[in-house]
Amino acid sequence: MSDVIVIGGGLAGLFNAILLNRAGLKVTVIEKKTYPMHRVCGEYISNEVIPFLSSLDIDLEALNVARINRLEVTAASGTKFSQQLDLGGFGLSRFTFDNFLYQKALAEGVTFMTGTRVEDIRFVNNHFEVVTPGSVLTARLAIGSFGKRSNLDQKLKRPFFYKRSPYLAVKFHVRMNFPDDLIQLNNYKDGYCGVSKTDGDRYCMCYMAHRDDLRKYGTLQALEENVIRKNPYLNDIFSNAEFLLDKPEVINEISFEKKPRLITIS
């Protein structure tokens, strides 16, 4: 029996696991994928988190982050607004960051179950039962850190699940001629696309769009041609960048609803 089971091994789950483990608790993390992995994310992080990362002995220089201190906001008309970022931030891919935190948590004693799907969670006799294929794990506390809408949310009948969201998001990694110190937010009908450097020689390009536009045009490529590339800055990137992933990372129905507790204990 664990003290804590963390469902979901993204940034929230991994940081929870490291901190709770350091507090002396026995922690198990259940993650449906295996590390390292790509996730849909803009991969820009504000410098305000640096003191927290330092408290966990995380050396950003060792992760080869990109230092970003300029912002550009563009419109489909070609208009561009530029601004220095006084606080600034850094670029770091989830492929690198999540795997780094996973290895760190593992080395510090956190137990992981990767490639494992959670089918149900119950509160029975003052402890949580977490059901996975072929096993039931128990813990005094369970933390749900599994991001967007999931089948588990539906299983638990969480109210936000039934408030449908019309947005999807798509992420690419590319190589291109682009300033290392710049984050660019490029607007178009019903959405925008963020572009910035990550670790190594890669740039992250992550866009949000409306599902009605995808339905209208039928494919992501057609959506990009007819909506997203209407912004000339994005058209230049799509025309000249080297796309590095075998296929883009995509998530549907991005929820902006506040998630309540997994289970309310009376």
PDB file of N, CA and C in Angstrom, residues 1-2 4-7 26-30 111-113 116-124 127-142:
ATOM      1  N   MET A   1       0.846  -1.199   0.000  1.00  0.00           N
ATOM      2  CA  MET A   1       0.000   0.000   0.000  1.00  0.00           C
ATOM      3  C   MET A   1       0.875   1.241   0.000  1.00  0.00           C
ATOM      4  N   SER A   2       0.583   2.176  -0.883  1.00  0.00           N
ATOM      5  CA  SER A   2       1.308   3.449  -0.939  1.00  0.00           C
ATOM      6  C   SER A   2       0.637   4.467  -0.017  1.00  0.00           C
ATOM      7  N   VAL A   4       0.583   7.625  -1.186  1.00  0.00           N
ATOM      8  CA  VAL A   4      -0.023   8.450  -2.227  1.00  0.00           C
ATOM      9  C   VAL A   4       0.108   7.756  -3.580  1.00  0.00           C
ATOM     10  N   ILE A   5      -0.990   7.722  -4.333  1.00  0.00           N
ATOM     11  CA  ILE A   5      -0.936   7.313  -5.734  1.00  0.00           C
ATOM     12  C   ILE A   5      -1.206   8.547  -6.584  1.00  0.00           C
ATOM     13  N   VAL A   6      -0.294   8.829  -7.501  1.00  0.00           N
ATOM     14  CA  VAL A   6      -0.441   9.951  -8.422  1.00  0.00           C
ATOM     15  C   VAL A   6      -0.833   9.391  -9.773  1.00  0.00           C
ATOM     16  N   ILE A   7      -1.984   9.813 -10.270  1.00  0.00           N
ATOM     17  CA  ILE A   7      -2.477   9.325 -11.558  1.00  0.00           C
ATOM     18  C   ILE A   7      -2.129  10.364 -12.619  1.00  0.00           C
ATOM     19  N   LYS A  26       5.472   7.379   0.839  1.00  0.00           N
ATOM     20  CA  LYS A  26       5.679   6.363  -0.179  1.00  0.00           C
ATOM     21  C   LYS A  26       4.759   6.682  -1.355  1.00  0.00           C
ATOM     22  N   VAL A  27       5.336   6.981  -2.515  1.00  0.00           N
ATOM     23  CA  VAL A  27       4.577   7.506  -3.654  1.00  0.00           C
ATOM     24  C   VAL A  27       4.679   6.557  -4.845  1.00  0.00           C
ATOM     25  N   THR A  28       3.524   6.323  -5.477  1.00  0.00           N
ATOM     26  CA  THR A  28       3.463   5.565  -6.727  1.00  0.00           C
ATOM     27  C   THR A  28       2.839   6.443  -7.801  1.00  0.00           C
ATOM     28  N   VAL A  29       3.486   6.539  -8.941  1.00  0.00           N
ATOM     29  CA  VAL A  29       2.963   7.287 -10.085  1.00  0.00           C
ATOM     30  C   VAL A  29       2.520   6.305 -11.161  1.00  0.00           C
ATOM     31  N   ILE A  30       1.294   6.500 -11.660  1.00  0.00           N
ATOM     32  CA  ILE A  30       0.775   5.675 -12.747  1.00  0.00           C
ATOM     33  C   ILE A  30       0.646   6.555 -13.989  1.00  0.00           C
ATOM     34  N   THR A 111       8.061   5.157  -6.938  1.00  0.00           N
ATOM     35  CA  THR A 111       7.697   3.977  -7.725  1.00  0.00           C
ATOM     36  C   THR A 111       6.857   4.401  -8.928  1.00  0.00           C
ATOM     37  N   PHE A 112       7.155   3.838 -10.094  1.00  0.00           N
ATOM     38  CA  PHE A 112       6.419   4.170 -11.309  1.00  0.00           C
ATOM     39  C   PHE A 112       5.787   2.925 -11.908  1.00  0.00           C
ATOM     40  N   MET A 113       4.577   3.120 -12.427  1.00  0.00           N
ATOM     41  CA  MET A 113       3.917   2.126 -13.279  1.00  0.00           C
ATOM     42  C   MET A 113       3.645   2.828 -14.601  1.00  0.00           C
ATOM     43  N   THR A 116       0.587   2.074 -18.207  1.00  0.00           N
ATOM     44  CA  THR A 116      -0.517   1.514 -17.424  1.00  0.00           C
ATOM     45  C   THR A 116      -1.698   2.464 -17.415  1.00  0.00           C
ATOM     46  N   ARG A 117      -2.857   1.964 -17.724  1.00  0.00           N
ATOM     47  CA  ARG A 117      -4.077   2.761 -17.771  1.00  0.00           C
ATOM     48  C   ARG A 117      -4.888   2.581 -16.490  1.00  0.00           C
ATOM     49  N   VAL A 118      -5.375   3.682 -15.922  1.00  0.00           N
ATOM     50  CA  VAL A 118      -6.266   3.614 -14.770  1.00  0.00           C
ATOM     51  C   VAL A 118      -7.702   3.513 -15.261  1.00  0.00           C
ATOM     52  N   GLU A 119      -8.402   2.492 -14.809  1.00  0.00           N
ATOM     53  CA  GLU A 119      -9.768   2.248 -15.267  1.00  0.00           C
ATOM     54  C   GLU A 119     -10.824   2.816 -14.332  1.00  0.00           C
ATOM     55  N   ASP A 120     -10.489   2.906 -13.034  1.00  0.00           N
ATOM     56  CA  ASP A 120     -11.471   3.415 -12.071  1.00  0.00           C
ATOM     57  C   ASP A 120     -10.740   3.802 -10.790  1.00  0.00           C
ATOM     58  N   ILE A 121     -11.394   4.634 -10.002  1.00  0.00           N
ATOM     59  CA  ILE A 121     -10.881   5.003  -8.696  1.00  0.00           C
ATOM     60  C   ILE A 121     -12.052   5.091  -7.732  1.00  0.00           C
ATOM     61  N   ARG A 122     -11.862   4.488  -6.547  1.00  0.00           N
ATOM     62  CA  ARG A 122     -12.943   4.414  -5.562  1.00  0.00           C
ATOM     63  C   ARG A 122     -12.402   4.784  -4.192  1.00  0.00           C
ATOM     64  N   PHE A 123     -13.287   5.311  -3.333  1.00  0.00           N
ATOM     65  CA  PHE A 123     -12.924   5.578  -1.945  1.00  0.00           C
ATOM     66  C   PHE A 123     -13.683   4.585  -1.074  1.00  0.00           C
ATOM     67  N   VAL A 124     -12.934   3.641  -0.451  1.00  0.00           N
ATOM     68  CA  VAL A 124     -13.530   2.538   0.291  1.00  0.00           C
ATOM     69  C   VAL A 124     -12.819   2.381   1.631  1.00  0.00           C
ATOM     70  N   HIS A 127      -9.748   4.618   2.439  1.00  0.00           N
ATOM     71  CA  HIS A 127      -8.590   4.640   1.557  1.00  0.00           C
ATOM     72  C   HIS A 127      -9.080   4.585   0.112  1.00  0.00           C
ATOM     73  N   PHE A 128      -8.179   4.940  -0.794  1.00  0.00           N
ATOM     74  CA  PHE A 128      -8.497   4.944  -2.215  1.00  0.00           C
ATOM     75  C   PHE A 128      -8.100   3.614  -2.848  1.00  0.00           C
ATOM     76  N   GLU A 129      -8.942   3.133  -3.729  1.00  0.00           N
ATOM     77  CA  GLU A 129      -8.629   1.984  -4.559  1.00  0.00           C
ATOM     78  C   GLU A 129      -8.508   2.462  -6.001  1.00  0.00           C
ATOM     79  N   VAL A 130      -7.358   2.228  -6.594  1.00  0.00           N
ATOM     80  CA  VAL A 130      -7.101   2.628  -7.973  1.00  0.00           C
ATOM     81  C   VAL A 130      -7.019   1.359  -8.815  1.00  0.00           C
ATOM     82  N   VAL A 131      -7.941   1.239  -9.763  1.00  0.00           N
ATOM     83  CA  VAL A 131      -8.080   0.016 -10.548  1.00  0.00           C
ATOM     84  C   VAL A 131      -7.337   0.155 -11.869  1.00  0.00           C
ATOM     85  N   THR A 132      -6.425  -0.763 -12.126  1.00  0.00           N
ATOM     86  CA  THR A 132      -5.717  -0.848 -13.400  1.00  0.00           C
ATOM     87  C   THR A 132      -5.979  -2.233 -13.985  1.00  0.00           C
ATOM     88  N   PRO A 133      -5.682  -2.466 -15.260  1.00  0.00           N
ATOM     89  CA  PRO A 133      -5.915  -3.805 -15.826  1.00  0.00           C
ATOM     90  C   PRO A 133      -5.180  -4.881 -15.024  1.00  0.00           C
ATOM     91  N   GLY A 134      -5.923  -5.748 -14.366  1.00  0.00           N
ATOM     92  CA  GLY A 134      -5.324  -6.868 -13.650  1.00  0.00           C
ATOM     93  C   GLY A 134      -4.930  -6.601 -12.219  1.00  0.00           C
ATOM     94  N   SER A 135      -5.130  -5.360 -11.703  1.00  0.00           N
ATOM     95  CA  SER A 135      -4.721  -5.105 -10.317  1.00  0.00           C
ATOM     96  C   SER A 135      -5.527  -3.962  -9.708  1.00  0.00           C
ATOM     97  N   VAL A 136      -5.552  -3.943  -8.371  1.00  0.00           N
ATOM     98  CA  VAL A 136      -6.153  -2.852  -7.613  1.00  0.00           C
ATOM     99  C   VAL A 136      -5.126  -2.364  -6.606  1.00  0.00           C
ATOM    100  N   LEU A 137      -4.744  -1.087  -6.699  1.00  0.00           N
ATOM    101  CA  LEU A 137      -3.769  -0.502  -5.785  1.00  0.00           C
ATOM    102  C   LEU A 137      -4.506   0.320  -4.743  1.00  0.00           C
ATOM    103  N   THR A 138      -3.955   0.385  -3.535  1.00  0.00           N
ATOM    104  CA  THR A 138      -4.584   1.150  -2.467  1.00  0.00           C
ATOM    105  C   THR A 138      -3.628   2.202  -1.927  1.00  0.00           C
ATOM    106  N   ALA A 139      -4.195   3.310  -1.454  1.00  0.00           N
ATOM    107  CA  ALA A 139      -3.398   4.399  -0.888  1.00  0.00           C
ATOM    108  C   ALA A 139      -4.293   5.262  -0.008  1.00  0.00           C
ATOM    109  N   ARG A 140      -3.654   5.972   0.915  1.00  0.00           N
ATOM    110  CA  ARG A 140      -4.408   6.890   1.766  1.00  0.00           C
ATOM    111  C   ARG A 140      -4.873   8.117   1.000  1.00  0.00           C
ATOM    112  N   LEU A 141      -4.129   8.473  -0.047  1.00  0.00           N
ATOM    113  CA  LEU A 141      -4.445   9.663  -0.833  1.00  0.00           C
ATOM    114  C   LEU A 141      -4.210   9.373  -2.300  1.00  0.00           C
ATOM    115  N   ALA A 142      -5.083   9.902  -3.158  1.00  0.00           N
ATOM    116  CA  ALA A 142      -4.900   9.803  -4.607  1.00  0.00           C
ATOM    117  C   ALA A 142      -4.947  11.199  -5.207  1.00  0.00           C
TER     118      ALA A 142
END
